[in-house]
């Protein structure tokens, strides 16, 4: 059977596949420690759930405007005014079924066949495939560990060839947790000023930063980039609302209306009462977010410490998100009972078998000698998981 050429070379999301594997093993009674999760392990705050229930009881069960309800678009514009000093009107906001959906619509809206998209690696698994699905060509730029996995202005300059029409900036980053300081953004913005391309600023982890790190968006650092930047954000990570599917894009009207047109011919509006919950999430007291950040920071410190005591594992301290991304290349060539560790996938398979620990191999993030661990799991599991991994790695020859 002939299927579309467009989907050749597109991979299913490995992170979702591994999370499903961990859940299946748990259901069979295996005591699995899951470091694969791409979502906070906290419940959605009660006040947000109650807002959805209230909306349902008030009959908010119909289609809404395709681009999302006016109130939510206004609340989002207010957030950017308050936090970043950026002025967006409600017509410059599109609400979608998660940040991923916004990103997909925006990629479809701005890229044409053959357009190159600069994606710094390590990267979140979906950018590459989204660029391909839009007919684009991913131009992956490998960042360096000594630069904290951040693209440098020199690297960006060198990558911005004549066919480049997009640059993806993800800070804090999934999978490395690396975030760009205002000064670093300023230097990147100077390079971008002289190259006419779209900038996709994926800020879904903007609130999950540690040790007083100051998050800033690149447009608030350099307003000249506003007319060609799209900001992507989401309720998923900040408010533990991954299942609700509410995310959004902010940007100039031509891009937002084109992305909305695409959304109108695919999903239509995001779920009505989830939008009401999102209004409450963004407008209500933010204490739960602060509490979650405190707990994530404690866990981050513990897992980094634990991983760095293991021979062959080298882990930087990330500024944000809830992932750590140690380099494990020093373990390549080591022998297990039945074979050899020759790749990150071999290592994660070994950890699953020997330690019942699930982690995501780095290949699909564009970093084949790294492994991603999510610390969106309990402190106890982090301690137990580190002990089990340390014991398993000691058995390697
Ligand atoms: N961007 C990044 C970097 C992510 O890690 C994710 C989720 O894992 C998303 C976007 C999309 O999240 P959602 O669609 O749940 O808003």
Coordinates of C-alpha atoms and ligand atoms in Angstrom, one line a residue:
X1 CA 0.0 0.0 0.0
X2 CA 1.4 3.4 -0.9
X3 CA 1.4 5.9 1.9
X4 CA 2.4 9.6 1.8
X5 CA 6.1 10.3 1.0
X6 CA 5.8 13.2 3.5
X7 CA 5.8 10.7 6.4
X8 CA 8.9 8.8 5.2
X9 CA 11.7 9.4 7.8
X10 CA 9.3 10.7 10.5
X11 CA 9.7 8.8 13.7
X12 CA 7.1 8.2 16.4
X13 CA 8.0 10.1 19.6
X14 CA 10.5 8.0 21.6
X15 CA 9.7 9.7 24.9
X16 CA 6.0 8.8 24.7
X17 CA 6.9 5.3 23.7
X18 CA 9.2 4.8 26.7
X19 CA 6.7 6.3 29.1
X20 CA 4.2 3.8 27.8
X21 CA 6.7 0.9 28.3
X22 CA 7.4 1.9 31.9
X23 CA 3.6 2.1 32.6
X24 CA 3.1 -1.4 31.1
X25 CA 6.0 -2.9 33.2
X26 CA 4.5 -1.3 36.3
X27 CA 1.1 -2.8 35.5
X28 CA 2.8 -6.2 35.4
X29 CA 4.0 -5.7 38.9
X30 CA 7.7 -4.9 38.1
X31 CA 9.1 -2.2 40.4
X32 CA 10.1 0.2 37.7
X33 CA 11.7 3.6 38.3
X34 CA 10.6 5.9 35.6
X35 CA 13.1 8.6 34.6
X36 CA 11.4 8.9 31.2
X37 CA 8.5 11.2 32.0
X38 CA 8.1 14.4 30.1
X39 CA 5.5 15.7 32.6
X40 CA 5.4 16.9 36.2
X41 CA 4.3 14.1 38.6
X42 CA 2.2 16.6 40.6
X43 CA -1.6 16.7 40.2
X44 CA -3.2 19.7 38.5
X45 CA -3.9 22.2 41.3
X46 CA -7.5 21.9 42.7
X47 CA -8.5 25.5 41.9
X48 CA -7.8 24.8 38.2
X49 CA -9.8 21.6 38.2
X50 CA -12.7 23.4 39.9
X51 CA -12.7 26.1 37.2
X52 CA -13.2 23.4 34.6
X53 CA -16.0 21.8 36.6
X54 CA -17.6 25.2 37.0
X55 CA -17.4 25.8 33.2
X56 CA -18.9 22.4 32.5
X57 CA -21.8 23.1 34.9
X58 CA -22.4 26.4 33.3
X59 CA -22.7 24.7 29.9
X60 CA -19.4 25.5 28.4
X61 CA -19.6 22.4 26.3
X62 CA -19.8 23.8 22.7
X63 CA -17.3 24.8 20.1
X64 CA -15.4 28.0 20.9
X65 CA -13.7 30.4 18.4
X66 CA -11.1 28.3 16.5
X67 CA -8.3 30.5 17.9
X68 CA -9.5 30.1 21.5
X69 CA -11.7 32.2 23.7
X70 CA -11.1 35.9 23.9
X71 CA -10.7 35.9 27.7
X72 CA -7.8 33.4 27.6
X73 CA -6.1 35.2 24.7
X74 CA -6.3 38.4 26.7
X75 CA -5.0 36.8 29.9
X76 CA -2.0 35.4 27.9
X77 CA -1.3 38.8 26.3
X78 CA -1.4 40.3 29.9
X79 CA 1.1 37.7 31.1
X80 CA 3.6 38.8 28.4
X81 CA 3.0 42.5 29.1
X82 CA 3.5 41.9 32.9
X83 CA 6.4 39.5 32.8
X84 CA 8.3 40.5 29.6
X85 CA 7.1 44.0 28.9
X86 CA 5.9 42.8 25.5
X87 CA 2.7 44.1 23.9
X88 CA 0.6 41.6 22.0
X89 CA -3.0 42.1 21.2
X90 CA -5.5 39.2 21.7
X91 CA -5.5 38.9 17.9
X92 CA -1.8 38.0 18.0
X93 CA -2.5 34.9 20.2
X94 CA -3.5 31.4 19.0
X95 CA -4.6 28.8 21.5
X96 CA -4.1 25.2 20.4
X97 CA -4.3 21.7 21.8
X98 CA -0.9 22.0 23.6
X99 CA 2.3 23.8 22.7
X100 CA 3.1 21.0 20.4
X101 CA 0.0 21.7 18.3
X102 CA 0.8 25.4 18.2
X103 CA 4.3 24.6 17.0
X104 CA 3.0 22.2 14.3
X105 CA 0.6 24.9 13.0
X106 CA 3.3 27.5 13.0
X107 CA 5.8 25.3 11.2
X108 CA 3.2 24.6 8.6
X109 CA 2.4 28.3 8.3
X110 CA 5.9 29.6 7.8
X111 CA 8.0 27.0 6.0
X112 CA 8.0 26.0 2.4
X113 CA 9.6 23.1 0.6
X114 CA 13.4 23.3 0.9
X115 CA 13.5 26.0 3.6
X116 CA 16.3 25.3 6.1
X117 CA 15.6 25.4 9.8
X118 CA 18.5 25.8 12.2
X119 CA 18.0 23.5 15.2
X120 CA 20.7 23.5 17.9
X121 CA 21.4 20.0 19.2
X122 CA 20.6 18.5 21.7
X123 CA 17.1 19.3 20.7
X124 CA 13.6 18.3 21.7
X125 CA 12.6 15.3 19.5
X126 CA 9.7 16.9 17.6
X127 CA 11.4 20.0 16.0
X128 CA 13.2 17.9 13.4
X129 CA 10.1 15.9 12.4
X130 CA 7.9 19.0 12.4
X131 CA 10.4 20.8 10.1
X132 CA 10.4 17.7 7.8
X133 CA 6.6 17.5 7.7
X134 CA 6.5 21.2 6.6
X135 CA 8.8 20.3 3.7
X136 CA 11.7 22.0 5.5
X137 CA 15.3 20.8 5.9
X138 CA 16.6 20.6 9.5
X139 CA 20.1 22.2 9.8
X140 CA 21.3 20.7 13.1
X141 CA 24.1 22.6 14.9
X142 CA 25.8 20.6 17.6
X143 CA 26.3 22.7 20.7
X144 CA 29.3 22.0 23.0
X145 CA 29.3 20.6 26.5
X146 CA 31.9 23.2 27.4
X147 CA 29.4 25.9 26.4
X148 CA 26.8 24.3 28.6
X149 CA 25.0 22.9 25.5
X150 CA 24.2 26.5 24.3
X151 CA 24.6 27.6 20.7
X152 CA 27.2 30.4 20.5
X153 CA 26.8 33.5 18.4
X154 CA 29.7 32.3 16.2
X155 CA 28.0 28.9 15.6
X156 CA 24.7 30.6 14.8
X157 CA 26.4 33.0 12.4
X158 CA 28.1 30.2 10.6
X159 CA 24.8 28.2 10.3
X160 CA 22.7 31.1 8.9
X161 CA 23.2 30.3 5.2
X162 CA 21.1 31.8 2.3
X163 CA 18.5 29.1 2.5
X164 CA 17.9 29.4 6.3
X165 CA 14.4 30.6 7.0
X166 CA 14.0 29.6 10.6
X167 CA 15.9 29.3 13.9
X168 CA 14.5 27.3 16.9
X169 CA 15.4 28.6 20.3
X170 CA 14.4 26.4 23.2
X171 CA 15.2 27.8 26.7
X172 CA 15.2 26.2 29.1
X173 CA 16.0 23.3 26.9
X174 CA 14.6 19.8 26.7
X175 CA 16.7 17.5 27.0
X176 CA 19.6 19.4 28.6
X177 CA 17.9 21.9 30.9
X178 CA 20.3 24.6 29.7
X179 CA 18.8 28.1 29.6
X180 CA 20.1 31.3 28.0
X181 CA 20.9 34.3 30.2
X182 CA 19.8 37.8 29.0
X183 CA 23.4 38.5 27.9
X184 CA 23.6 35.3 25.9
X185 CA 20.3 36.1 24.2
X186 CA 21.5 39.6 23.4
X187 CA 24.5 38.2 21.5
X188 CA 22.3 35.7 19.6
X189 CA 19.8 38.5 18.8
X190 CA 22.6 40.6 17.3
X191 CA 23.4 37.8 14.9
X192 CA 19.8 37.3 14.1
X193 CA 19.2 41.0 13.4
X194 CA 21.2 40.8 10.2
X195 CA 19.7 37.6 8.9
X196 CA 16.0 37.7 7.8
X197 CA 14.6 34.5 9.2
X198 CA 11.8 33.4 11.5
X199 CA 12.6 32.7 15.1
X200 CA 10.6 30.1 17.0
X201 CA 11.1 30.7 20.7
X202 CA 9.8 27.7 22.6
X203 CA 9.3 28.9 26.2
X204 CA 7.3 26.0 27.6
X205 CA 9.7 25.6 30.6
X206 CA 9.9 29.4 31.3
X207 CA 8.7 29.0 34.9
X208 CA 10.8 26.0 35.8
X209 CA 14.1 27.7 36.5
X210 CA 16.4 27.3 39.5
X211 CA 18.9 29.1 41.7
X212 CA 17.4 32.5 40.9
X213 CA 18.0 32.1 37.2
X214 CA 16.3 35.0 35.4
X215 CA 14.3 33.8 32.4
X216 CA 13.9 36.2 29.5
X217 CA 12.4 35.9 26.1
X218 CA 14.6 37.0 23.1
X219 CA 12.0 39.6 21.9
X220 CA 12.1 41.4 25.3
X221 CA 15.9 41.5 24.9
X222 CA 15.8 42.8 21.3
X223 CA 12.5 44.2 20.1
X224 CA 13.7 44.4 16.5
X225 CA 13.1 40.6 16.3
X226 CA 9.4 40.9 17.2
X227 CA 8.1 41.0 13.6
X228 CA 9.5 37.6 12.8
X229 CA 9.4 35.8 16.1
X230 CA 6.8 33.4 17.3
X231 CA 6.7 32.6 21.0
X232 CA 5.4 29.2 22.0
X233 CA 4.2 28.4 25.5
X234 CA 1.9 25.9 27.2
X235 CA 0.0 25.3 30.4
X236 CA 1.3 21.7 30.4
X237 CA 4.5 21.9 32.4
X238 CA 4.0 25.0 34.6
X239 CA 0.6 23.9 35.9
X240 CA 0.9 20.2 35.6
X241 CA -1.8 20.2 32.9
X242 CA -0.2 17.9 30.3
X243 CA -3.4 16.0 29.8
X244 CA -5.6 19.1 29.3
X245 CA -3.9 20.0 26.1
X246 CA -3.7 23.8 26.2
X247 CA -0.8 25.6 24.6
X248 CA -0.4 28.8 22.6
X249 CA 1.5 30.8 20.1
X250 CA 2.1 34.6 20.2
X251 CA 3.4 36.5 17.2
X252 CA 2.7 38.9 14.4
X253 CA -0.8 38.8 12.9
X254 CA 0.0 37.3 9.5
X255 CA 1.7 34.3 11.1
X256 CA -1.0 33.8 13.8
X257 CA -3.9 34.1 11.3
X258 CA -2.3 31.6 8.9
X259 CA -1.6 29.2 11.8
X260 CA -5.2 29.7 12.8
X261 CA -6.4 28.9 9.3
X262 CA -4.5 25.6 9.5
X263 CA -6.0 24.8 12.9
X264 CA -9.5 25.6 11.5
X265 CA -9.0 22.8 9.0
X266 CA -7.7 20.2 11.4
X267 CA -8.7 20.3 15.1
X268 CA -10.8 23.5 15.3
X269 CA -10.7 25.0 18.9
X270 CA -8.9 23.4 21.8
X271 CA -11.3 21.9 24.4
X272 CA -13.7 24.6 25.7
X273 CA -13.7 23.9 29.4
X274 CA -9.9 23.3 29.4
X275 CA -9.6 26.9 28.2
X276 CA -11.7 28.1 31.2
X277 CA -9.3 26.1 33.4
X278 CA -6.3 27.8 31.7
X279 CA -7.7 31.2 32.5
X280 CA -7.8 30.3 36.2
X281 CA -4.3 28.8 36.0
X282 CA -2.8 31.9 34.6
X283 CA -4.9 34.4 36.6
X284 CA -5.0 32.8 40.0
X285 CA -2.4 32.6 42.8
X286 CA 0.9 31.1 41.6
X287 CA 1.9 29.5 44.9
X288 CA 1.7 25.9 43.6
X289 CA 4.1 26.8 40.8
X290 CA 6.6 28.1 43.3
X291 CA 6.3 25.0 45.5
X292 CA 6.8 22.7 42.5
X293 CA 9.9 24.7 41.5
X294 CA 11.3 24.3 45.0
X295 CA 10.8 20.6 44.9
X296 CA 12.2 20.2 41.4
X297 CA 15.3 22.1 42.5
X298 CA 15.8 19.7 45.4
X299 CA 15.5 16.7 43.1
X300 CA 17.7 18.2 40.5
X301 CA 20.5 18.6 43.0
X302 CA 20.1 15.0 44.2
X303 CA 20.1 13.4 40.8
X304 CA 23.1 15.4 39.5
X305 CA 25.0 14.5 42.6
X306 CA 24.0 10.8 42.3
X307 CA 24.9 10.6 38.6
X308 CA 28.3 12.3 39.0
X309 CA 29.4 9.6 41.6
X310 CA 29.0 7.0 38.8
X311 CA 32.2 6.2 36.8
X312 CA 31.8 7.1 33.2
X313 CA 28.8 9.4 33.8
X314 CA 29.3 13.2 33.5
X315 CA 26.4 15.4 34.3
X316 CA 26.2 19.2 34.2
X317 CA 23.9 21.2 36.6
X318 CA 21.1 22.5 34.4
X319 CA 19.4 25.9 34.9
X320 CA 15.9 24.8 34.2
X321 CA 13.2 22.3 33.0
X322 CA 13.1 18.9 34.8
X323 CA 15.7 16.9 32.9
X324 CA 19.4 16.1 33.3
X325 CA 21.4 15.0 30.3
X326 CA 24.7 13.3 31.3
X327 CA 27.3 12.3 28.8
X328 CA 27.8 8.5 29.0
X329 CA 30.2 8.0 26.1
X330 CA 32.9 6.8 28.5
X331 CA 30.9 3.7 29.1
X332 CA 31.0 2.7 25.4
X333 CA 33.0 -0.5 24.9
X334 CA 32.2 -1.9 28.4
X335 CA 31.0 -5.4 28.6
X336 CA 27.7 -6.7 30.1
X337 CA 26.9 -10.4 30.8
X338 CA 25.6 -10.9 27.3
X339 CA 27.1 -8.2 25.1
X340 CA 28.7 -4.8 24.9
X341 CA 27.5 -1.2 25.5
X342 CA 28.0 0.5 22.1
X343 CA 25.4 3.2 22.1
X344 CA 23.1 5.2 24.4
X345 CA 20.3 2.8 23.5
X346 CA 22.4 -0.2 24.6
X347 CA 22.9 1.5 27.9
X348 CA 19.2 2.4 28.5
X349 CA 18.3 -1.2 27.5
X350 CA 20.9 -2.5 30.0
X351 CA 19.6 -0.2 32.8
X352 CA 16.0 -1.3 32.2
X353 CA 17.0 -5.0 32.4
X354 CA 19.5 -4.8 35.2
X355 CA 18.2 -2.0 37.3
X356 CA 14.5 -1.7 36.2
X357 CA 15.3 2.0 35.5
X358 CA 13.8 3.7 32.5
X359 CA 15.7 6.5 30.8
X360 CA 15.7 7.9 27.3
X361 CA 18.7 7.4 25.1
X362 CA 20.2 10.5 23.5
X363 CA 20.1 9.4 19.8
X364 CA 16.7 11.0 19.1
X365 CA 17.8 14.2 20.8
X366 CA 20.7 14.5 18.4
X367 CA 23.3 13.5 21.1
X368 CA 24.1 9.8 20.7
X369 CA 26.5 9.7 23.7
X370 CA 24.1 11.1 26.2
X371 CA 21.0 9.8 28.1
X372 CA 18.1 11.9 29.4
X373 CA 16.8 11.4 32.9
X374 CA 13.6 13.3 34.0
X375 CA 13.4 14.1 37.7
X376 CA 9.7 14.6 37.5
X377 CA 9.5 11.6 39.9
X378 CA 9.6 11.3 43.6
X379 CA 12.8 12.1 45.6
X380 CA 12.6 8.6 47.0
X381 CA 12.6 7.1 43.5
X382 CA 15.5 9.3 42.5
X383 CA 17.5 7.9 45.5
X384 CA 16.5 4.4 44.8
X385 CA 17.1 4.8 41.1
X386 CA 20.6 6.2 41.6
X387 CA 21.5 3.3 43.9
X388 CA 20.2 0.7 41.4
X389 CA 22.1 2.4 38.5
X390 CA 25.3 2.7 40.4
X391 CA 25.1 -1.0 41.3
X392 CA 24.3 -2.0 37.7
X393 CA 27.2 0.1 36.3
X394 CA 29.6 -1.5 38.7
X395 CA 28.9 -4.8 37.1
X396 CA 30.1 -3.6 33.7
X397 CA 33.6 -4.8 32.7
Ligands
LIG1 N1 8.3 22.0 23.7 C1 9.1 21.3 24.4 C2 10.6 21.7 24.5 C3 8.6 20.2 25.2 O1 9.4 19.5 25.9 C4 7.3 19.9 25.0 C5 6.7 18.7 25.7 O2 7.4 17.8 26.1 C6 6.4 20.7 24.3 C7 7.0 21.8 23.6 C8 5.0 20.5 24.1 O3 4.2 20.4 25.2 P1 2.6 20.4 25.2 O4 2.2 20.0 23.8 O5 2.2 19.5 26.3 O6 2.3 21.8 25.5

